[in-house]
Amino acid sequence: AVSFVPFSPPPFLTPWWLAAWFSVTYIFFFLSNTLANIPYDAWAPELTEDSDERSRLFFLSGLFDGGGTLFAFGLPFAGFMAAKQSGVTGGICMPTEDLAMMCASGYHCGDFNANGEGYEFVVNTTFTHSALKLFVDELVAYDCDMASPAIHAGSELTEDAIATFCGCINTCGQACMGANRAYGYMLAGVVLALWYVFSSYNCCHAVSERKPPPGGRPPSRPLVPSLLGTMQNPAFSVLLPAWACDAVGTAVFMALCPYLVLYVIAPEYQTAEDSPFGLDCKDGARAAKTSASYDRRCSSMNVLGACVSAALLTAVITTPVWLAALKRVGKVKSWLLWSLLMASTNYLFVILEKSWIRTAILVCGLNGIPIAAKFLADTILADIIDYDEFLTGSRSEATYTMFKSFLPKVMAIPASALPLSIMNVAGHIPAENGKAMYQPMSVQWSIKLMAGVMSGTISLAAWYIKMKYPLKTAEILQEMSKGIALHKEGKPAKDPLSDYEYSITNFTEEENVAGVWSLDHFPGVKIVEDLRDNPTDAIEALVSRSNTQFFGAIALMVVMVVGLVASLQLLMTHTLSFVPTIMAVLMGTSLVIVGFTYCRRKAAFAIKASPPPHELVEKVLRQRQALQALYDAQKAMRLKEQNEMAKLEEDASLARAH
């Protein structure tokens, strides 16, 4: 709950303090989100072992996810209204008559966005139009956007004086909206934090966890062996690149979606000629709620809200359709259709043009259809966890859910930051006094190509990789369940992917501590064979290689840190602002590598200090040889199926030729 602090920063910060706040709290939010939600996500697959029941469970979860997301999206807007009605922004948001008097008296709001309270209305030392106060009654009724009713410039009320007055009115209107947004987001963060505490407490007390085995739960396997163990699951390892593609594609789109509305659709810059409503939004002046000619269709916030609402409502409505598809064509085919549809709908963003508000809402609504099928990915992961139980004899829900949930967060950082850097390279014009500026075509096309073509192509690549997923049919899942039951009885069982007779090798807690977990830091058959045949040389080679990898990782991290520090000054440039982003990502990656190699080095020294007994090494070798034989059998089965498919295609081709 504390991690929701990023949603409630101090309302007014300087650009550097704002960047520092975002950097620290963004990382803290994702880390705490991962730690808090891994147990929750791991809980669901163990509630039932029936694949169909899990599908229905995740379907209901998807419905609540959609409704919750819709609520969370609307919450800031409710916060805006609450801030306005409560008077917390009364210092900058005031009635039209009072605002007109302040602007006519030589005050301005230009410093408010940067400094906040105390800078609502500051005396303009260069103000030379004191005569404006004599015409306040006329100016109150004057619409600066529409220049009506007409005010005839005279000796005391010049056009320059009117322009100064209107500039103050528009700037203060933008400042008022910014203040309401700031306090609205703060309120949203507090409400979400309280809701998270309440719902988590209720969940923990209402739902029973699976009872521990007799004798209590065994000690947890170390982190590195657990992660490496997931890579030995062929159903999981084949999907890692696909999930990485999904994470990148989603992060790119989410990062650019607001800019797609703000800069490509550009509601504030609609003109009577290109607007579908015949609106002239006066370069955003009519988007200010303080304007007498305010029109919600001129506001990017309102258009973005309509787009996101359309996507979320479509997602909630079409979720039952995906459940029906799952029952009709099967889980895997529905899952693949979801992935393909996500790529197809992303491509639609390329067609959007300036002022195409209705089309933008329609395209966002269509993108809500694949969002509704997100629960299918959870059902697939549950089946993968079952197959891991077939291979190892134990369930590892937390490890798999951690890996799958952490991967999108790692990929989201570069995938979110790099598109924004590319916008700067393309010539992005920063906002002035909180007002978004109209962007050149190079920026608009960079957004469309990244949000549409780039994210769509990445999603298409994910669909292609998912085609290789092996647990395709209900028959395979049934055979897998039978195999798990046989393994629990200590009997061998046929692998559902190869028909290979496979037995699980079980280790006691004493054997795990004596060397199995240390050896599991180094996967593969050869390393254990070397340890059996020549333990002294094998251990020395293991320690030497671990040292080389660890100190090499440290050297890499030092280079990345130096590169990041040296490139920070490039943040102030438009063309090279992406370089610090890349260096920060590389530095984070190098830090992970340092942690990984440190754990392996520690395990290598543990093996050197207390070499595992010969009998235990033989047992580990038998386990790894059995797994390798299983993988070889699966590879041979895939090759056989490919040859049979090629033969069928050849026969069909010959038949058509005759």
PDB file of N, CA and C in Angstrom, residues 79-109:
ATOM      1  N   GLY A  79     -11.244  12.542  -8.323  1.00  0.00           N
ATOM      2  CA  GLY A  79     -10.357  13.358  -7.497  1.00  0.00           C
ATOM      3  C   GLY A  79     -10.282  14.794  -7.977  1.00  0.00           C
ATOM      4  N   PHE A  80     -10.301  14.979  -9.310  1.00  0.00           N
ATOM      5  CA  PHE A  80     -10.293  16.344  -9.849  1.00  0.00           C
ATOM      6  C   PHE A  80     -11.514  17.116  -9.342  1.00  0.00           C
ATOM      7  N   MET A  81     -12.679  16.447  -9.427  1.00  0.00           N
ATOM      8  CA  MET A  81     -13.908  17.109  -8.998  1.00  0.00           C
ATOM      9  C   MET A  81     -13.883  17.371  -7.498  1.00  0.00           C
ATOM     10  N   ALA A  82     -13.355  16.399  -6.725  1.00  0.00           N
ATOM     11  CA  ALA A  82     -13.302  16.582  -5.274  1.00  0.00           C
ATOM     12  C   ALA A  82     -12.386  17.745  -4.904  1.00  0.00           C
ATOM     13  N   ALA A  83     -11.265  17.847  -5.607  1.00  0.00           N
ATOM     14  CA  ALA A  83     -10.346  18.959  -5.334  1.00  0.00           C
ATOM     15  C   ALA A  83     -11.009  20.296  -5.634  1.00  0.00           C
ATOM     16  N   LYS A  84     -11.775  20.312  -6.715  1.00  0.00           N
ATOM     17  CA  LYS A  84     -12.444  21.558  -7.111  1.00  0.00           C
ATOM     18  C   LYS A  84     -13.534  21.933  -6.117  1.00  0.00           C
ATOM     19  N   GLN A  85     -14.349  20.940  -5.707  1.00  0.00           N
ATOM     20  CA  GLN A  85     -15.477  21.223  -4.831  1.00  0.00           C
ATOM     21  C   GLN A  85     -15.035  21.505  -3.399  1.00  0.00           C
ATOM     22  N   SER A  86     -13.935  20.879  -2.959  1.00  0.00           N
ATOM     23  CA  SER A  86     -13.496  21.046  -1.572  1.00  0.00           C
ATOM     24  C   SER A  86     -12.839  22.390  -1.320  1.00  0.00           C
ATOM     25  N   GLY A  87     -12.429  23.054  -2.386  1.00  0.00           N
ATOM     26  CA  GLY A  87     -11.787  24.353  -2.230  1.00  0.00           C
ATOM     27  C   GLY A  87     -10.303  24.284  -1.954  1.00  0.00           C
ATOM     28  N   VAL A  88      -9.700  23.076  -2.037  1.00  0.00           N
ATOM     29  CA  VAL A  88      -8.275  22.948  -1.761  1.00  0.00           C
ATOM     30  C   VAL A  88      -7.440  23.686  -2.795  1.00  0.00           C
ATOM     31  N   THR A  89      -8.014  23.886  -3.984  1.00  0.00           N
ATOM     32  CA  THR A  89      -7.308  24.651  -5.024  1.00  0.00           C
ATOM     33  C   THR A  89      -7.905  26.047  -5.185  1.00  0.00           C
ATOM     34  N   GLY A  90      -8.611  26.501  -4.154  1.00  0.00           N
ATOM     35  CA  GLY A  90      -9.276  27.804  -4.234  1.00  0.00           C
ATOM     36  C   GLY A  90      -8.321  28.964  -4.414  1.00  0.00           C
ATOM     37  N   GLY A  91      -7.065  28.775  -4.051  1.00  0.00           N
ATOM     38  CA  GLY A  91      -6.110  29.860  -4.207  1.00  0.00           C
ATOM     39  C   GLY A  91      -5.838  30.213  -5.648  1.00  0.00           C
ATOM     40  N   ILE A  92      -5.955  29.232  -6.543  1.00  0.00           N
ATOM     41  CA  ILE A  92      -5.692  29.468  -7.964  1.00  0.00           C
ATOM     42  C   ILE A  92      -6.965  29.369  -8.792  1.00  0.00           C
ATOM     43  N   CYS A  93      -7.940  28.581  -8.313  1.00  0.00           N
ATOM     44  CA  CYS A  93      -9.213  28.424  -9.026  1.00  0.00           C
ATOM     45  C   CYS A  93     -10.254  29.331  -8.350  1.00  0.00           C
ATOM     46  N   MET A  94     -10.618  30.396  -8.981  1.00  0.00           N
ATOM     47  CA  MET A  94     -11.545  31.353  -8.378  1.00  0.00           C
ATOM     48  C   MET A  94     -12.634  31.737  -9.373  1.00  0.00           C
ATOM     49  N   PRO A  95     -13.725  32.321  -8.900  1.00  0.00           N
ATOM     50  CA  PRO A  95     -14.804  32.737  -9.803  1.00  0.00           C
ATOM     51  C   PRO A  95     -14.295  33.687 -10.887  1.00  0.00           C
ATOM     52  N   THR A  96     -15.048  33.723 -11.988  1.00  0.00           N
ATOM     53  CA  THR A  96     -14.640  34.527 -13.145  1.00  0.00           C
ATOM     54  C   THR A  96     -14.443  35.993 -12.780  1.00  0.00           C
ATOM     55  N   GLU A  97     -15.366  36.555 -11.957  1.00  0.00           N
ATOM     56  CA  GLU A  97     -15.263  37.971 -11.608  1.00  0.00           C
ATOM     57  C   GLU A  97     -13.975  38.258 -10.841  1.00  0.00           C
ATOM     58  N   ASP A  98     -13.647  37.385  -9.873  1.00  0.00           N
ATOM     59  CA  ASP A  98     -12.432  37.598  -9.079  1.00  0.00           C
ATOM     60  C   ASP A  98     -11.183  37.432  -9.936  1.00  0.00           C
ATOM     61  N   LEU A  99     -11.213  36.430 -10.838  1.00  0.00           N
ATOM     62  CA  LEU A  99     -10.058  36.210 -11.710  1.00  0.00           C
ATOM     63  C   LEU A  99      -9.844  37.410 -12.630  1.00  0.00           C
ATOM     64  N   ALA A 100     -10.948  37.940 -13.163  1.00  0.00           N
ATOM     65  CA  ALA A 100     -10.835  39.106 -14.042  1.00  0.00           C
ATOM     66  C   ALA A 100     -10.244  40.299 -13.291  1.00  0.00           C
ATOM     67  N   MET A 101     -10.651  40.495 -12.045  1.00  0.00           N
ATOM     68  CA  MET A 101     -10.119  41.603 -11.255  1.00  0.00           C
ATOM     69  C   MET A 101      -8.625  41.426 -10.996  1.00  0.00           C
ATOM     70  N   MET A 102      -8.182  40.201 -10.678  1.00  0.00           N
ATOM     71  CA  MET A 102      -6.762  39.959 -10.426  1.00  0.00           C
ATOM     72  C   MET A 102      -5.932  40.211 -11.680  1.00  0.00           C
ATOM     73  N   CYS A 103      -6.413  39.723 -12.825  1.00  0.00           N
ATOM     74  CA  CYS A 103      -5.660  39.910 -14.070  1.00  0.00           C
ATOM     75  C   CYS A 103      -5.649  41.384 -14.492  1.00  0.00           C
ATOM     76  N   ALA A 104      -6.767  42.079 -14.246  1.00  0.00           N
ATOM     77  CA  ALA A 104      -6.838  43.498 -14.609  1.00  0.00           C
ATOM     78  C   ALA A 104      -6.009  44.362 -13.668  1.00  0.00           C
ATOM     79  N   SER A 105      -5.683  43.825 -12.494  1.00  0.00           N
ATOM     80  CA  SER A 105      -4.922  44.595 -11.505  1.00  0.00           C
ATOM     81  C   SER A 105      -3.420  44.363 -11.611  1.00  0.00           C
ATOM     82  N   GLY A 106      -2.993  43.586 -12.617  1.00  0.00           N
ATOM     83  CA  GLY A 106      -1.559  43.420 -12.836  1.00  0.00           C
ATOM     84  C   GLY A 106      -0.948  42.210 -12.173  1.00  0.00           C
ATOM     85  N   TYR A 107      -1.757  41.210 -11.844  1.00  0.00           N
ATOM     86  CA  TYR A 107      -1.230  39.959 -11.287  1.00  0.00           C
ATOM     87  C   TYR A 107      -1.162  38.901 -12.393  1.00  0.00           C
ATOM     88  N   HIS A 108      -0.305  37.890 -12.197  1.00  0.00           N
ATOM     89  CA  HIS A 108      -0.221  36.803 -13.180  1.00  0.00           C
ATOM     90  C   HIS A 108       0.047  35.482 -12.453  1.00  0.00           C
ATOM     91  N   CYS A 109      -0.179  34.360 -13.170  1.00  0.00           N
ATOM     92  CA  CYS A 109      -0.041  33.012 -12.587  1.00  0.00           C
ATOM     93  C   CYS A 109       1.100  32.223 -13.230  1.00  0.00           C
TER      94      CYS A 109
END
